PDB file of C-alpha atoms in Angstrom:
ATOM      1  CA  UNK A 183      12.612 -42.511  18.512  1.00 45.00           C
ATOM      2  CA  UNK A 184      11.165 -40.702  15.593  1.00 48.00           C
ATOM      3  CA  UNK A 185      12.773 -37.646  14.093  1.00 50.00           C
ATOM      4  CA  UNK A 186      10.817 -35.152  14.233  1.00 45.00           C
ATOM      5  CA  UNK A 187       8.894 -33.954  10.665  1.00 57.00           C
ATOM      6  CA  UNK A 188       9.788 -30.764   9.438  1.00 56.00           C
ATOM      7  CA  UNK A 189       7.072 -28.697   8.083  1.00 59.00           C
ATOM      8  CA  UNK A 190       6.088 -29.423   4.253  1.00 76.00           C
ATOM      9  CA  UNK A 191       7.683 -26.220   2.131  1.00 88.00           C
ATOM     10  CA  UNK A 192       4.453 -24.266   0.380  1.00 92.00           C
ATOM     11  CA  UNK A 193       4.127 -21.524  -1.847  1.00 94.00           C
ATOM     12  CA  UNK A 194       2.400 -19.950   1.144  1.00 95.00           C
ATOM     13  CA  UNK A 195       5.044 -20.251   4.098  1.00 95.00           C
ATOM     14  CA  UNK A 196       7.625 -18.964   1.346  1.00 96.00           C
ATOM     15  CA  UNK A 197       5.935 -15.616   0.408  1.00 97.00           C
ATOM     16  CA  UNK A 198       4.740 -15.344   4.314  1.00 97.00           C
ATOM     17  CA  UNK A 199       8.377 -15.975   5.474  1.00 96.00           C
ATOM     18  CA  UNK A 200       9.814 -13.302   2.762  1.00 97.00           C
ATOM     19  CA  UNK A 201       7.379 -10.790   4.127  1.00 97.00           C
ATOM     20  CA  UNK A 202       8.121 -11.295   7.465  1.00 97.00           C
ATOM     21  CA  UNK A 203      11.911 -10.690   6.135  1.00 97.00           C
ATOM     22  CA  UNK A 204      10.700  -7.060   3.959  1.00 97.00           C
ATOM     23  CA  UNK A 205       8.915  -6.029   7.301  1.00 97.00           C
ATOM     24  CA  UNK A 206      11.146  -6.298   9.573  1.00 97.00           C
ATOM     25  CA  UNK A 207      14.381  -5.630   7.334  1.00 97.00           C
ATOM     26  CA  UNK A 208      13.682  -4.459   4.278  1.00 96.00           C
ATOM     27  CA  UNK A 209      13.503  -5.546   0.120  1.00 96.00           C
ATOM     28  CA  UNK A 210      17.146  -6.029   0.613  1.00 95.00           C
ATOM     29  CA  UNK A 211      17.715  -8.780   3.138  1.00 95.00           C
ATOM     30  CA  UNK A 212      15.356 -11.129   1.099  1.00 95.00           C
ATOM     31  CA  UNK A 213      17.870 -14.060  -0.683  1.00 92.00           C
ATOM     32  CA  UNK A 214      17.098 -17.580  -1.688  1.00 90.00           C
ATOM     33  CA  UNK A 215      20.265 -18.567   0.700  1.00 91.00           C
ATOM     34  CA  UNK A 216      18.655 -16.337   3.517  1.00 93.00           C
ATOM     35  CA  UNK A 217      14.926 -17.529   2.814  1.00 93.00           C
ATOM     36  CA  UNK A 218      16.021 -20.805   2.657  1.00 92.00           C
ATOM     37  CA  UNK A 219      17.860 -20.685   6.388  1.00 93.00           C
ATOM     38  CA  UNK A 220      14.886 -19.181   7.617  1.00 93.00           C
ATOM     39  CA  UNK A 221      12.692 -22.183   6.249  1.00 93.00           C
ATOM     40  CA  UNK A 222      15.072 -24.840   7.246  1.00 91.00           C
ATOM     41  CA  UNK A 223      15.304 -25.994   3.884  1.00 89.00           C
ATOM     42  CA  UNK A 224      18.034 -26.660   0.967  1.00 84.00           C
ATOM     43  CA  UNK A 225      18.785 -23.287  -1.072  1.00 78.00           C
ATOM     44  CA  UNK A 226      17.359 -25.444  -4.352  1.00 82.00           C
ATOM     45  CA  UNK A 227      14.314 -26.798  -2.869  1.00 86.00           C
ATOM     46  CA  UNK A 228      12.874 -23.059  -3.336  1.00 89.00           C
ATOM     47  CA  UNK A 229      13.484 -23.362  -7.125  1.00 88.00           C
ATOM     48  CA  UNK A 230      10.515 -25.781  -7.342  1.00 89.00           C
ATOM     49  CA  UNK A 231       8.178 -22.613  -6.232  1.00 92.00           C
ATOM     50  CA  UNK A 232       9.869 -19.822  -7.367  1.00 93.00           C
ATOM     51  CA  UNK A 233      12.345 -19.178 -10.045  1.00 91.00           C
ATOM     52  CA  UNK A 234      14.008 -15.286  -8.908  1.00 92.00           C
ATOM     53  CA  UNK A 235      14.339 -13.624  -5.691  1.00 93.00           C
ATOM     54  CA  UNK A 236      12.129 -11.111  -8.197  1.00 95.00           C
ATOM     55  CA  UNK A 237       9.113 -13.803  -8.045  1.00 95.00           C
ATOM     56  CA  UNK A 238       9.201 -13.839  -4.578  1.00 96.00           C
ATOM     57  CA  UNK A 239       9.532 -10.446  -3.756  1.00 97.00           C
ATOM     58  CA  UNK A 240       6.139 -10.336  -6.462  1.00 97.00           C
ATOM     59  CA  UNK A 241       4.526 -13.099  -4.429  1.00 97.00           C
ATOM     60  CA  UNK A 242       5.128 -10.974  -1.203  1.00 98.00           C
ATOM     61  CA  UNK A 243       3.652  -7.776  -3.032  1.00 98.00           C
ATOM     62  CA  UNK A 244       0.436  -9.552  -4.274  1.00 98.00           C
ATOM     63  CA  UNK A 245      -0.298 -10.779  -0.482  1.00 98.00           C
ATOM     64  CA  UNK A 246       0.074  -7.394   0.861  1.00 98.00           C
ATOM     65  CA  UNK A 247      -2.372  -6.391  -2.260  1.00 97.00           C
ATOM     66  CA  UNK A 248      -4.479  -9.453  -1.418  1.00 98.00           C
ATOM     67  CA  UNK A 249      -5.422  -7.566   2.064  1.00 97.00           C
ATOM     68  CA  UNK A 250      -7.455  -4.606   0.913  1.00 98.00           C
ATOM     69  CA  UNK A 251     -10.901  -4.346   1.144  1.00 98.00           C
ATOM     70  CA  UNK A 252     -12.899  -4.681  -2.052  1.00 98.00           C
ATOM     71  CA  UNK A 253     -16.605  -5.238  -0.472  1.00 98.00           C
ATOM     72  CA  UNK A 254     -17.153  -1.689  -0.951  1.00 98.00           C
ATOM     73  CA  UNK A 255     -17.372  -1.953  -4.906  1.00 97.00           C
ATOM     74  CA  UNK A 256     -20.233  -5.034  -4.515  1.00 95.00           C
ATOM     75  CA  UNK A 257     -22.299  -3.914  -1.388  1.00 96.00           C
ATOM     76  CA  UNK A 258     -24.178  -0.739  -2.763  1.00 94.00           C
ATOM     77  CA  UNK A 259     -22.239   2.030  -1.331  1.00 96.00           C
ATOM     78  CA  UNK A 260     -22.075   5.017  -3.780  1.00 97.00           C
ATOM     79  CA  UNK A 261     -19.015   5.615  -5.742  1.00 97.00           C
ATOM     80  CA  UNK A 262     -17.838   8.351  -3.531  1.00 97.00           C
ATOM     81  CA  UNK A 263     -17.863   6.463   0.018  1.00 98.00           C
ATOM     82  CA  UNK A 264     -16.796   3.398  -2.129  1.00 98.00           C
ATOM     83  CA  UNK A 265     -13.381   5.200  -3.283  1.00 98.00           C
ATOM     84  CA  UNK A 266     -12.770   6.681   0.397  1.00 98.00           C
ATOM     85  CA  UNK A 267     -13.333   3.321   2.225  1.00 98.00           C
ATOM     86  CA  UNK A 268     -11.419   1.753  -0.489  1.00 98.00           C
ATOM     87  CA  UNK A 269      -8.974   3.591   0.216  1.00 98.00           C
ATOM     88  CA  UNK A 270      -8.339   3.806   3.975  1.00 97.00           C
ATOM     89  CA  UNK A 271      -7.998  -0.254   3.431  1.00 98.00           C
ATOM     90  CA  UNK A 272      -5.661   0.185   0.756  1.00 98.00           C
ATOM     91  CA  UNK A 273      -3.083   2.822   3.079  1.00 96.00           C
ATOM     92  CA  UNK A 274      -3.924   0.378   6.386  1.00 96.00           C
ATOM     93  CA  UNK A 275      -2.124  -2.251   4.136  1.00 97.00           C
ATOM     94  CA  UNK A 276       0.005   0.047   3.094  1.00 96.00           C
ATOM     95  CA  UNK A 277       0.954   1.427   6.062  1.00 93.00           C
ATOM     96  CA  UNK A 278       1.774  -2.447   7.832  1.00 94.00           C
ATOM     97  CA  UNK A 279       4.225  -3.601   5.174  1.00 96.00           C
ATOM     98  CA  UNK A 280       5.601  -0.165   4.066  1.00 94.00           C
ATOM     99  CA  UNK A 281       9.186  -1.734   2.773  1.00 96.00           C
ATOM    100  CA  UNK A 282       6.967  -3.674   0.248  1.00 97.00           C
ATOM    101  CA  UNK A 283       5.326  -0.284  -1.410  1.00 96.00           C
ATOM    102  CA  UNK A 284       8.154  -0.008  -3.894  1.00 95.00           C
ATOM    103  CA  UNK A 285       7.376  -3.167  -5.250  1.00 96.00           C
ATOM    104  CA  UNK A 286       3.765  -2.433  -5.349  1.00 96.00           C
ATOM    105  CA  UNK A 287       4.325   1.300  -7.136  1.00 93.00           C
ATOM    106  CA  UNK A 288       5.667  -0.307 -10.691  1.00 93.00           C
ATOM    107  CA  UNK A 289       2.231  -1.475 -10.847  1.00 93.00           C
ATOM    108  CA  UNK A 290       0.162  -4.726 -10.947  1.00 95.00           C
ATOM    109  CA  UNK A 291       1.641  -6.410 -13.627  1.00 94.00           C
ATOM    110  CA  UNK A 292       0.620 -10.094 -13.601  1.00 94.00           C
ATOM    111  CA  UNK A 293      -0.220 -10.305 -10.077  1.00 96.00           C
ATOM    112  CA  UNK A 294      -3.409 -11.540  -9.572  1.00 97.00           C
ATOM    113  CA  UNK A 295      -4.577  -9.703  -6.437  1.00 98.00           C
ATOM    114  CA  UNK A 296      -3.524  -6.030  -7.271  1.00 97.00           C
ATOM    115  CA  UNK A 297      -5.256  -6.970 -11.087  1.00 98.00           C
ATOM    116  CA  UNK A 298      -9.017  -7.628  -9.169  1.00 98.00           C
ATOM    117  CA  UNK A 299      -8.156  -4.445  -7.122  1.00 97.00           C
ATOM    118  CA  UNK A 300      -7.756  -2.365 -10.427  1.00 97.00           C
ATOM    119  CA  UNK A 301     -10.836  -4.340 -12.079  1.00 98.00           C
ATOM    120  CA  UNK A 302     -13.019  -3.858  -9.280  1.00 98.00           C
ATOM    121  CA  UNK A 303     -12.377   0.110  -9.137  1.00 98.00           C
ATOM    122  CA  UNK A 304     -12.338   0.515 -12.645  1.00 98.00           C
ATOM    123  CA  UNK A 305     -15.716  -1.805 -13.091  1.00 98.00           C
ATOM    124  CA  UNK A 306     -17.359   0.546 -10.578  1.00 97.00           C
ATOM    125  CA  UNK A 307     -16.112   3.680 -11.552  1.00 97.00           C
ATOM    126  CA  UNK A 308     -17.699   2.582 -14.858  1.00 97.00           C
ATOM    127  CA  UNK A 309     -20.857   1.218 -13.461  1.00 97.00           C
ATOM    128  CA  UNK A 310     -21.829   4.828 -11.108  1.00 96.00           C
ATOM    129  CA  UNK A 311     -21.784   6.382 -14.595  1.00 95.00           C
ATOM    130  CA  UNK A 312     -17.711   7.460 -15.175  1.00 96.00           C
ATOM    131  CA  UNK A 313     -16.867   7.659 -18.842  1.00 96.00           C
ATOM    132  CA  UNK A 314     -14.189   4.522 -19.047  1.00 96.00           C
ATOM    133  CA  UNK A 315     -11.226   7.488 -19.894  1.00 96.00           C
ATOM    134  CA  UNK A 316     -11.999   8.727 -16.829  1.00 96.00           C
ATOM    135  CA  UNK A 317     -12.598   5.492 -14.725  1.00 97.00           C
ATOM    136  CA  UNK A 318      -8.818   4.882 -15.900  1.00 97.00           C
ATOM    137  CA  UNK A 319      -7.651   8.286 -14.709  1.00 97.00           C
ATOM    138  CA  UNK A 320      -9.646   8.073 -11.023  1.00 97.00           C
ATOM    139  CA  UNK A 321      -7.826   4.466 -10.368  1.00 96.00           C
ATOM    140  CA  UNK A 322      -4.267   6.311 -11.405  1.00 96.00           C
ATOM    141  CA  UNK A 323      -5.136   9.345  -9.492  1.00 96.00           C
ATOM    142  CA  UNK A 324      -5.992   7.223  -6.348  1.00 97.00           C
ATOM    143  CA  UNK A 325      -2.732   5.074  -6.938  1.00 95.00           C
ATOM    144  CA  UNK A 326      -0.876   7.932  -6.866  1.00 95.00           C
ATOM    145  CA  UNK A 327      -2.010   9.330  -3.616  1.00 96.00           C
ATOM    146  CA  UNK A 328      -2.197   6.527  -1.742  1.00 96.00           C
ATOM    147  CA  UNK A 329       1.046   5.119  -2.725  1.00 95.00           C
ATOM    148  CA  UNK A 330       2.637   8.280  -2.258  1.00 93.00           C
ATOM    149  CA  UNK A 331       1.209   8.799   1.506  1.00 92.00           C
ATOM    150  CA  UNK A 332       2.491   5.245   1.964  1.00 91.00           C
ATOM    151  CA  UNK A 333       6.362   5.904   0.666  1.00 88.00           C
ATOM    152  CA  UNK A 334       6.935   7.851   4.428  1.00 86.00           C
ATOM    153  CA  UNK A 335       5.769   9.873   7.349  1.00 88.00           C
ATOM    154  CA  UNK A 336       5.766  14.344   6.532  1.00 90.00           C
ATOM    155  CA  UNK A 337       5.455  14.009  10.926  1.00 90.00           C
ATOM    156  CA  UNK A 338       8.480  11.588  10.945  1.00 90.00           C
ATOM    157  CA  UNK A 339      10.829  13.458   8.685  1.00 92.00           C
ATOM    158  CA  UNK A 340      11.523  16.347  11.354  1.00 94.00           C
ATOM    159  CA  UNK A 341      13.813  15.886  14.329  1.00 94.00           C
ATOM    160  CA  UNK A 342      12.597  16.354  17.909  1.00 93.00           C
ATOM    161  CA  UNK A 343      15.050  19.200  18.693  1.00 95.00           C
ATOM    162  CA  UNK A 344      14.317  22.344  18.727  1.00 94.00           C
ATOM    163  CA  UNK A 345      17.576  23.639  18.093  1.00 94.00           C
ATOM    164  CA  UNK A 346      17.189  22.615  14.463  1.00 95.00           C
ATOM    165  CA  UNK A 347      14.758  24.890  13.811  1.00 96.00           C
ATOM    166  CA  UNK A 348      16.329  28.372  14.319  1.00 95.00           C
ATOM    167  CA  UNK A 349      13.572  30.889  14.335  1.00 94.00           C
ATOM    168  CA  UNK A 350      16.233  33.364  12.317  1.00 96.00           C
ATOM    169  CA  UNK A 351      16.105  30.885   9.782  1.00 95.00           C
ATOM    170  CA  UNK A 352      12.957  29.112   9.744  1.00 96.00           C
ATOM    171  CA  UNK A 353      10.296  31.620  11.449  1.00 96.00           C
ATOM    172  CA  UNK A 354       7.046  29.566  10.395  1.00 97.00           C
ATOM    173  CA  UNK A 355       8.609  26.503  12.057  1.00 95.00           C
ATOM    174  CA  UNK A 356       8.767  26.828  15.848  1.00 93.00           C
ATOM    175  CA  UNK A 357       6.933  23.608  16.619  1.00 94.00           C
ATOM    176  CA  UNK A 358       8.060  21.405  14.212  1.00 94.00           C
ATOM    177  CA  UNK A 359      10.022  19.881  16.519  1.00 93.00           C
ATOM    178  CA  UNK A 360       6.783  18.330  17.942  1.00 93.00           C
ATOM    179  CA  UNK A 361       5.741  17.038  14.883  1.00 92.00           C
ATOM    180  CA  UNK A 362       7.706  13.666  14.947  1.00 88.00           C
ATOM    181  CA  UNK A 363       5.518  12.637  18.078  1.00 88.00           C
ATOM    182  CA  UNK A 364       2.616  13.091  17.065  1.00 90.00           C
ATOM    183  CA  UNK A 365       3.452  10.839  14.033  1.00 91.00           C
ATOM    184  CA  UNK A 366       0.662   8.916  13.692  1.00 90.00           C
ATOM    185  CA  UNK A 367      -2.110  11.634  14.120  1.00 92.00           C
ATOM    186  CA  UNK A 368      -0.493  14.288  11.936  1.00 93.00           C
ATOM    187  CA  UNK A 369      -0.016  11.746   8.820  1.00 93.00           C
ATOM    188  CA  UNK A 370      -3.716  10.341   9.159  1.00 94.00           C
ATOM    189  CA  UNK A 371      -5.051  13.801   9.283  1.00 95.00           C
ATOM    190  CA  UNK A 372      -2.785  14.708   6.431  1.00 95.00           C
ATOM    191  CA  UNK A 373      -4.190  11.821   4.375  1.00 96.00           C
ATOM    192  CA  UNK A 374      -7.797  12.145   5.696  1.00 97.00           C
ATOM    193  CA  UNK A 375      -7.175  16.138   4.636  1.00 97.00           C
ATOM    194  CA  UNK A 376      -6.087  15.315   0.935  1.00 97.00           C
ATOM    195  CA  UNK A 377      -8.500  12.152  -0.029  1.00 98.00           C
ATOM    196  CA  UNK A 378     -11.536  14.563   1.480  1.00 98.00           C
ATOM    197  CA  UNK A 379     -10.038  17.441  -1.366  1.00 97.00           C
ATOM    198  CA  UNK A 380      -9.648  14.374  -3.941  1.00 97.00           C
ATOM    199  CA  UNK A 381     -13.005  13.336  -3.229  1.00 98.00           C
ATOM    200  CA  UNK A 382     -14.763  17.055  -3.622  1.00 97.00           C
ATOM    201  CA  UNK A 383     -13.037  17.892  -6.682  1.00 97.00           C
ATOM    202  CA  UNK A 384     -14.105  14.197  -8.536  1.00 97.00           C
ATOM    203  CA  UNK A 385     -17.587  14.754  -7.251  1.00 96.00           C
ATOM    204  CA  UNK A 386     -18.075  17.942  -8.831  1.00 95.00           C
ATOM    205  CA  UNK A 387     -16.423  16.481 -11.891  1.00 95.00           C
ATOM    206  CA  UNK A 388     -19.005  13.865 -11.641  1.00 95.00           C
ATOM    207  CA  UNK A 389     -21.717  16.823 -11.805  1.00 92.00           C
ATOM    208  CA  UNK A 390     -20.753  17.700 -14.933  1.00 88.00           C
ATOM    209  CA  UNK A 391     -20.654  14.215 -16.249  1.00 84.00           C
ATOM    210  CA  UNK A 392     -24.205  13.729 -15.360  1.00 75.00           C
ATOM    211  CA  UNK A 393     -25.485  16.928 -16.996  1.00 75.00           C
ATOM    212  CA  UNK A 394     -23.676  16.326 -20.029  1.00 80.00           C
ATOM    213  CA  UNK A 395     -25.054  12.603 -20.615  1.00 70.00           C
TER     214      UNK A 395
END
């Protein structure tokens, strides 16, 4: 009888294995040794794809990148719904591989996906009319907030007892013990909240580059 094949290594089952591994338990379980017991494979076989844990871990941040929407930039929307939709994608990644955002904050680098997501909000920042200084300083801006509403949850960071939260002590804070359930809809109103403020104040920076050009 025929022993059974095992499946062909890729570049692909690699990087999705590793992120299955940064989901579920974080930057730090990810190892050659450990990828490669996962993968059923020799420790060196790995080499021939990637060089460094660090070129994985890379790999597995460009994928994540690789999900966000970029249609918005090419299908005619306006620069202001095309920055908002862009970035509700970009925090629904975000938000399903959240070990990975560290990676992702020291920037693009080489990594092809996260470089067309910076070209393609640059190009249209420049294209509505932005002056390219401040193209630069809109995709930075929205980097910041959306990586920074990605790092944790305001909701989850208080504990469900009450006790905690000593009125003598903390008078404004009576029900933050009820924050931690209501998670999810207190951190997407929070973000909804602060991209609608980001939003206002570019547009009425925007004003003021149309009158002046």
């Amino acid at each position: 009888m025929a022993r059974p094949r095992k499946p062909l290594l890729s570049t692909d089952r690699i990087v999705e294995t590793a992120r299955v591994l940064v989901d579920t338990e974080g930057l730090a379980a990810v190892s050659t040794r450990r990828l490669a017991a996962e993968l059923g494979v020799s420790g060196p076989s790995l080499y021939n794809h990637f060089r460094t844990k660090d070129q994985i871990l890379e790999a597995v941040a460009d994928s994540v990148s690789a999900q966000v929407d970029l249609s918005m930039f090419e299908d005619g929307r306006d620069w202001r719904t095309a920055l908002h939709d862009w970035a509700v994608s970009y925090r629904a990644a975000l938000r399903d591989h959240p070990n990975i955002v560290p990676v992702l904050a020291r920037g693009p680098g080489r990594r092809p996906a996260a470089l067309r997501l910076a070209d393609a909000v640059y190009g249209a920042m420049v294209a509505a009319g932005w002056p390219p200084a401040q193209a630069t300083s809109i995709g930075a801006l929205m980097r910041y907030f959306i990586m920074g509403s990605a790092l944790g949850s305001f909701a989850g960071g208080f504990v469900d007892d009450v006790s905690a939260y000593d009125p003598a002590d903390y008078p404004h804070l009576g029900q933050a013990h009820l924050l931690a359930e209501r998670q999810e809809k207190i951190d997407e109103r929070a973000f909804e909240t602060g991209l609608a403020a980001l939003l206002d104040g570019l547009e009425r920076q925007y004003e003021g580059v149309v009158r002046s050009s």
